């Protein structure tokens, strides 16, 4: 009678974890993710913790600690007492609403027309849009300012909004989303007697909702966080946007306090974080659905 040695069962990954690779690969992936998380979210967390420090605690230097010893909201109260935050928020919201409305209107209609093959010059327009994305904003900044000055829009919210009323990247994004709509859907609409506007409104727009959401979020973030162009155009405090107005906290006239500056930075980024947290699921779906085909 022969006996066979019983081999110990090797630990195997479950089918769910097997799809992600070996344990060593998983560890490397998580380490890279933690590194990226620290580089992106770390500065924001540090600013928030620094804004909670009291006047006797150091923000920089060898004696500075990461966590505040005596958390306080004194810096946030100073922000609202030193500058008119409500006025800045109102002006920023006006610029954001104008930018989102114009971007959605012109990018969807222009993207729809570029997705149609039956008109001459379509490829030339597409090439011009792609070429316009190769020039940085700084290269056309002076000419834009001269145009805004000639129109009499210096020191106005409209002057801040007008240069960004439509973006080439958003037009190409919507074009890719409309190209992904099956041709059979439009053919069926034409057989039912739907006009061009009806096909655009009832067939194409519902199919490109993901790309529309991406355009909305990108426009909101870029218009809300813009600093350079408002700095060039705006003069009076009543017309300043939030990012530009809060930068005045760094001037010596307000008694430069590092904690107050950190609190102002946190206030300016809160709306963007709230918007992204609420819409992140649809944002990623829209990127994968409409942003891959230009």
Coordinates of C-alpha atoms in Angstrom, one line a residue:
X1 CA 0.0 0.0 0.0
X2 CA 1.5 3.2 -1.1
X3 CA 0.9 6.6 0.4
X4 CA 1.1 9.8 -1.4
X5 CA 2.3 13.0 0.2
X6 CA -0.4 15.6 0.6
X7 CA 0.7 18.9 -0.8
X8 CA -0.3 22.0 1.0
X9 CA -2.9 24.0 -0.9
X10 CA -1.4 27.0 -2.4
X11 CA -3.1 30.3 -1.8
X12 CA -4.8 31.4 -4.9
X13 CA -6.4 34.7 -5.6
X14 CA -10.1 34.7 -6.0
X15 CA -11.5 35.3 -9.5
X16 CA -12.3 38.9 -8.5
X17 CA -8.8 39.8 -7.4
X18 CA -7.2 37.6 -10.2
X19 CA -8.4 40.1 -12.8
X20 CA -6.2 42.8 -11.2
X21 CA -2.9 40.9 -11.4
X22 CA -0.5 39.4 -8.9
X23 CA -0.1 40.6 -5.4
X24 CA 3.2 42.3 -6.2
X25 CA 1.6 44.2 -9.1
X26 CA -1.3 45.2 -6.9
X27 CA 1.1 46.6 -4.3
X28 CA 2.9 48.6 -6.9
X29 CA -0.3 50.0 -8.3
X30 CA -1.5 51.1 -4.9
X31 CA 1.8 52.7 -4.1
X32 CA 1.6 54.7 -7.3
X33 CA -2.0 55.7 -6.6
X34 CA -1.0 56.8 -3.1
X35 CA 1.9 58.8 -4.6
X36 CA -0.4 60.5 -7.1
X37 CA -3.0 61.2 -4.4
X38 CA -0.4 62.8 -2.2
X39 CA 0.9 65.0 -5.0
X40 CA -2.6 66.2 -6.0
X41 CA -4.7 66.3 -2.9
X42 CA -1.9 66.8 -0.4
X43 CA -1.4 70.5 -1.0
X44 CA -5.1 71.2 -0.6
X45 CA -5.3 69.3 2.7
X46 CA -2.2 71.2 3.9
X47 CA -3.8 74.5 3.0
X48 CA -7.0 73.6 4.9
X49 CA -5.1 72.5 8.0
X50 CA -3.0 75.6 7.9
X51 CA -6.1 77.9 7.6
X52 CA -7.3 76.4 10.9
X53 CA -4.2 77.4 12.9
X54 CA -4.2 80.1 15.4
X55 CA -2.1 83.3 15.3
X56 CA 0.5 81.8 17.6
X57 CA 1.2 78.7 15.4
X58 CA 3.8 78.6 12.6
X59 CA 2.7 77.8 9.1
X60 CA 6.2 77.5 7.7
X61 CA 9.5 76.7 9.2
X62 CA 11.1 74.0 11.3
X63 CA 8.7 74.5 14.2
X64 CA 5.6 74.2 12.0
X65 CA 3.4 71.2 12.5
X66 CA 0.9 69.6 10.1
X67 CA -2.0 69.5 12.4
X68 CA -3.2 72.7 14.2
X69 CA -2.9 72.5 18.0
X70 CA -5.9 74.8 18.6
X71 CA -8.2 74.7 15.5
X72 CA -10.0 77.9 14.9
X73 CA -12.1 79.6 12.2
X74 CA -10.5 83.0 12.8
X75 CA -8.8 83.1 9.4
X76 CA -12.2 82.5 7.6
X77 CA -13.8 85.3 9.6
X78 CA -10.9 87.6 8.6
X79 CA -11.4 86.8 4.9
X80 CA -15.1 87.9 5.0
X81 CA -14.2 91.0 7.0
X82 CA -11.3 92.2 4.9
X83 CA -12.7 91.8 1.3
X84 CA -16.3 91.7 -0.1
X85 CA -16.4 87.9 -0.8
X86 CA -20.2 88.0 -1.7
X87 CA -19.5 90.5 -4.5
X88 CA -16.6 88.4 -5.8
X89 CA -18.8 85.3 -5.8
X90 CA -21.6 87.1 -7.6
X91 CA -19.2 88.3 -10.4
X92 CA -17.7 84.8 -10.7
X93 CA -21.1 83.2 -11.0
X94 CA -22.1 85.7 -13.7
X95 CA -19.0 84.8 -15.7
X96 CA -19.5 81.1 -15.1
X97 CA -23.2 81.2 -16.2
X98 CA -22.4 83.2 -19.3
X99 CA -19.5 80.9 -20.2
X100 CA -21.5 77.7 -19.7
X101 CA -24.5 79.0 -21.7
X102 CA -22.4 80.2 -24.6
X103 CA -20.2 77.1 -24.6
X104 CA -23.1 74.7 -24.7
X105 CA -24.9 76.7 -27.4
X106 CA -22.1 77.2 -29.8
X107 CA -20.1 74.0 -29.2
X108 CA -23.2 71.7 -29.6
X109 CA -24.4 73.5 -32.8
X110 CA -20.8 73.8 -34.3
X111 CA -20.0 70.2 -33.4
X112 CA -23.2 69.0 -35.0
X113 CA -22.4 70.8 -38.2
X114 CA -18.9 69.4 -38.3
X115 CA -20.3 65.9 -37.9
X116 CA -22.2 66.3 -41.1
X117 CA -20.3 65.3 -44.2
X118 CA -22.5 67.0 -46.8
X119 CA -21.0 70.5 -47.0
X120 CA -17.9 72.0 -48.4
X121 CA -15.1 73.4 -46.2
X122 CA -15.9 71.1 -43.3
X123 CA -12.4 69.7 -43.2
X124 CA -10.8 73.2 -43.5
X125 CA -12.8 74.3 -40.5
X126 CA -11.8 71.2 -38.5
X127 CA -8.1 71.9 -39.3
X128 CA -8.4 75.5 -38.2
X129 CA -10.0 74.5 -34.9
X130 CA -7.2 72.0 -34.3
X131 CA -4.5 74.5 -35.3
X132 CA -6.0 77.1 -32.9
X133 CA -5.4 74.8 -30.0
X134 CA -1.6 74.9 -30.7
X135 CA -1.3 78.6 -29.7
X136 CA -1.0 79.3 -26.0
X137 CA -3.2 82.0 -24.5
X138 CA -0.2 84.2 -23.8
X139 CA 0.6 84.5 -27.5
X140 CA -2.8 86.2 -28.2
X141 CA -3.3 87.9 -24.9
X142 CA -2.2 91.4 -26.1
X143 CA -4.4 91.3 -29.2
X144 CA -7.4 90.2 -27.2
X145 CA -6.9 93.0 -24.7
X146 CA -6.7 95.6 -27.5
X147 CA -9.9 94.2 -29.0
X148 CA -11.7 94.3 -25.6
X149 CA -10.4 97.9 -25.1
X150 CA -11.7 99.0 -28.5
X151 CA -15.1 97.5 -27.7
X152 CA -15.2 99.5 -24.5
X153 CA -15.4 96.3 -22.3
X154 CA -12.4 96.9 -20.0
X155 CA -13.3 96.6 -16.4
X156 CA -16.6 94.7 -17.0
X157 CA -17.8 91.2 -16.5
X158 CA -18.6 90.9 -20.2
X159 CA -15.0 91.7 -21.1
X160 CA -13.9 88.7 -18.9
X161 CA -16.4 86.4 -20.5
X162 CA -16.3 87.3 -24.2
X163 CA -12.9 85.8 -25.2
X164 CA -14.0 82.4 -23.8
X165 CA -17.5 82.3 -25.2
X166 CA -16.6 79.1 -27.1
X167 CA -13.7 76.8 -27.1
X168 CA -12.2 74.7 -29.9
X169 CA -11.7 71.7 -27.7
X170 CA -15.4 71.7 -26.7
X171 CA -16.5 71.9 -30.4
X172 CA -14.3 68.9 -31.2
X173 CA -15.5 67.1 -28.2
X174 CA -19.2 67.5 -29.3
X175 CA -18.3 66.6 -32.9
X176 CA -16.9 63.3 -31.6
X177 CA -20.0 62.6 -29.6
X178 CA -22.3 63.3 -32.5
X179 CA -20.2 61.1 -34.8
X180 CA -20.8 58.3 -32.4
X181 CA -24.6 58.5 -33.0
X182 CA -25.6 55.7 -35.5
X183 CA -26.6 56.9 -38.9
X184 CA -29.7 54.7 -38.8
X185 CA -31.2 56.8 -36.0
X186 CA -31.1 60.0 -38.2
X187 CA -32.4 58.0 -41.2
X188 CA -35.4 56.9 -39.2
X189 CA -36.0 60.5 -38.1
X190 CA -35.9 61.7 -41.7
X191 CA -38.4 59.0 -42.7
X192 CA -40.7 60.2 -40.0
X193 CA -40.6 63.7 -41.4
X194 CA -38.4 65.3 -38.7
X195 CA -36.7 68.5 -39.6
X196 CA -33.0 69.3 -39.1
X197 CA -33.7 71.1 -35.8
X198 CA -36.0 68.3 -34.6
X199 CA -33.3 65.6 -35.3
X200 CA -30.7 67.7 -33.6
X201 CA -32.9 68.3 -30.5
X202 CA -34.6 65.0 -30.1
X203 CA -32.0 62.5 -31.5
X204 CA -28.5 63.9 -31.2
X205 CA -28.6 65.9 -28.0
X206 CA -30.0 63.1 -25.8
X207 CA -27.4 60.7 -27.3
X208 CA -24.5 63.2 -26.4
X209 CA -25.6 64.0 -22.8
X210 CA -22.3 62.7 -21.4
X211 CA -20.2 64.9 -23.6
X212 CA -22.5 67.9 -22.8
X213 CA -21.8 67.3 -19.1
X214 CA -18.1 67.2 -19.7
X215 CA -18.2 70.5 -21.5
X216 CA -20.3 72.0 -18.7
X217 CA -17.9 70.9 -15.9
X218 CA -14.7 71.9 -17.8
X219 CA -16.2 75.3 -18.6
X220 CA -17.3 75.8 -15.0
X221 CA -13.8 74.9 -13.7
X222 CA -11.9 77.0 -16.2
X223 CA -14.2 80.1 -15.8
X224 CA -14.2 79.9 -12.0
X225 CA -10.4 79.4 -11.6
X226 CA -9.3 81.9 -14.3
X227 CA -7.0 84.4 -12.8
X228 CA -4.7 85.9 -15.6
X229 CA -7.3 87.3 -17.9
X230 CA -9.4 88.9 -15.1
X231 CA -6.2 90.4 -13.8
X232 CA -5.6 92.1 -17.2
X233 CA -9.2 93.3 -17.8
X234 CA -10.6 94.2 -14.5
X235 CA -9.8 97.4 -12.5
X236 CA -12.4 98.2 -9.9
X237 CA -13.2 96.0 -6.9
X238 CA -16.9 95.9 -7.7
X239 CA -16.2 93.9 -10.9
X240 CA -13.5 91.5 -9.6
X241 CA -14.0 87.7 -9.6
X242 CA -13.4 85.5 -6.6
X243 CA -9.9 84.3 -7.5
X244 CA -8.7 87.8 -8.4
X245 CA -10.3 89.4 -5.4
X246 CA -8.9 86.9 -2.9
X247 CA -5.4 87.5 -4.2
X248 CA -5.6 91.0 -2.6
X249 CA -5.3 89.2 0.7
X250 CA -1.6 88.9 -0.1
X251 CA -1.0 92.6 -0.2
X252 CA 0.6 94.5 2.7
X253 CA -2.5 96.8 3.0
X254 CA -4.4 93.9 4.6
X255 CA -1.6 93.0 7.0
X256 CA -0.4 89.9 5.1
X257 CA -1.4 86.8 7.2
X258 CA -0.5 83.4 5.8
X259 CA -3.5 81.8 7.5
X260 CA -5.9 84.2 5.9
X261 CA -4.4 83.6 2.5
X262 CA -4.8 79.8 3.0
X263 CA -8.4 80.3 4.1
X264 CA -9.2 82.3 0.9
X265 CA -7.7 79.6 -1.2
X266 CA -9.9 77.0 0.4
X267 CA -13.0 79.2 -0.1
X268 CA -12.3 79.6 -3.8
X269 CA -11.9 75.8 -4.4
X270 CA -15.0 74.7 -2.5
X271 CA -17.5 75.2 -5.3
X272 CA -15.4 73.2 -7.8
X273 CA -15.0 70.3 -5.3
X274 CA -18.7 70.2 -4.6
X275 CA -19.6 70.2 -8.3
X276 CA -17.1 67.5 -9.2
X277 CA -18.1 65.2 -6.3
X278 CA -21.8 65.5 -7.3
X279 CA -21.2 64.9 -11.0
X280 CA -18.0 62.7 -11.1
X281 CA -19.9 59.5 -12.1
X282 CA -21.5 61.1 -15.2
X283 CA -18.3 63.0 -15.9
X284 CA -16.2 59.9 -16.3
X285 CA -18.9 58.3 -18.4
X286 CA -19.1 61.3 -20.6
X287 CA -15.3 61.4 -21.1
X288 CA -15.3 57.7 -22.2
X289 CA -18.4 58.1 -24.4
X290 CA -17.7 61.3 -26.3
X291 CA -14.0 62.4 -25.9
X292 CA -12.2 59.6 -27.8
X293 CA -13.3 60.3 -31.3
X294 CA -12.2 63.6 -32.8

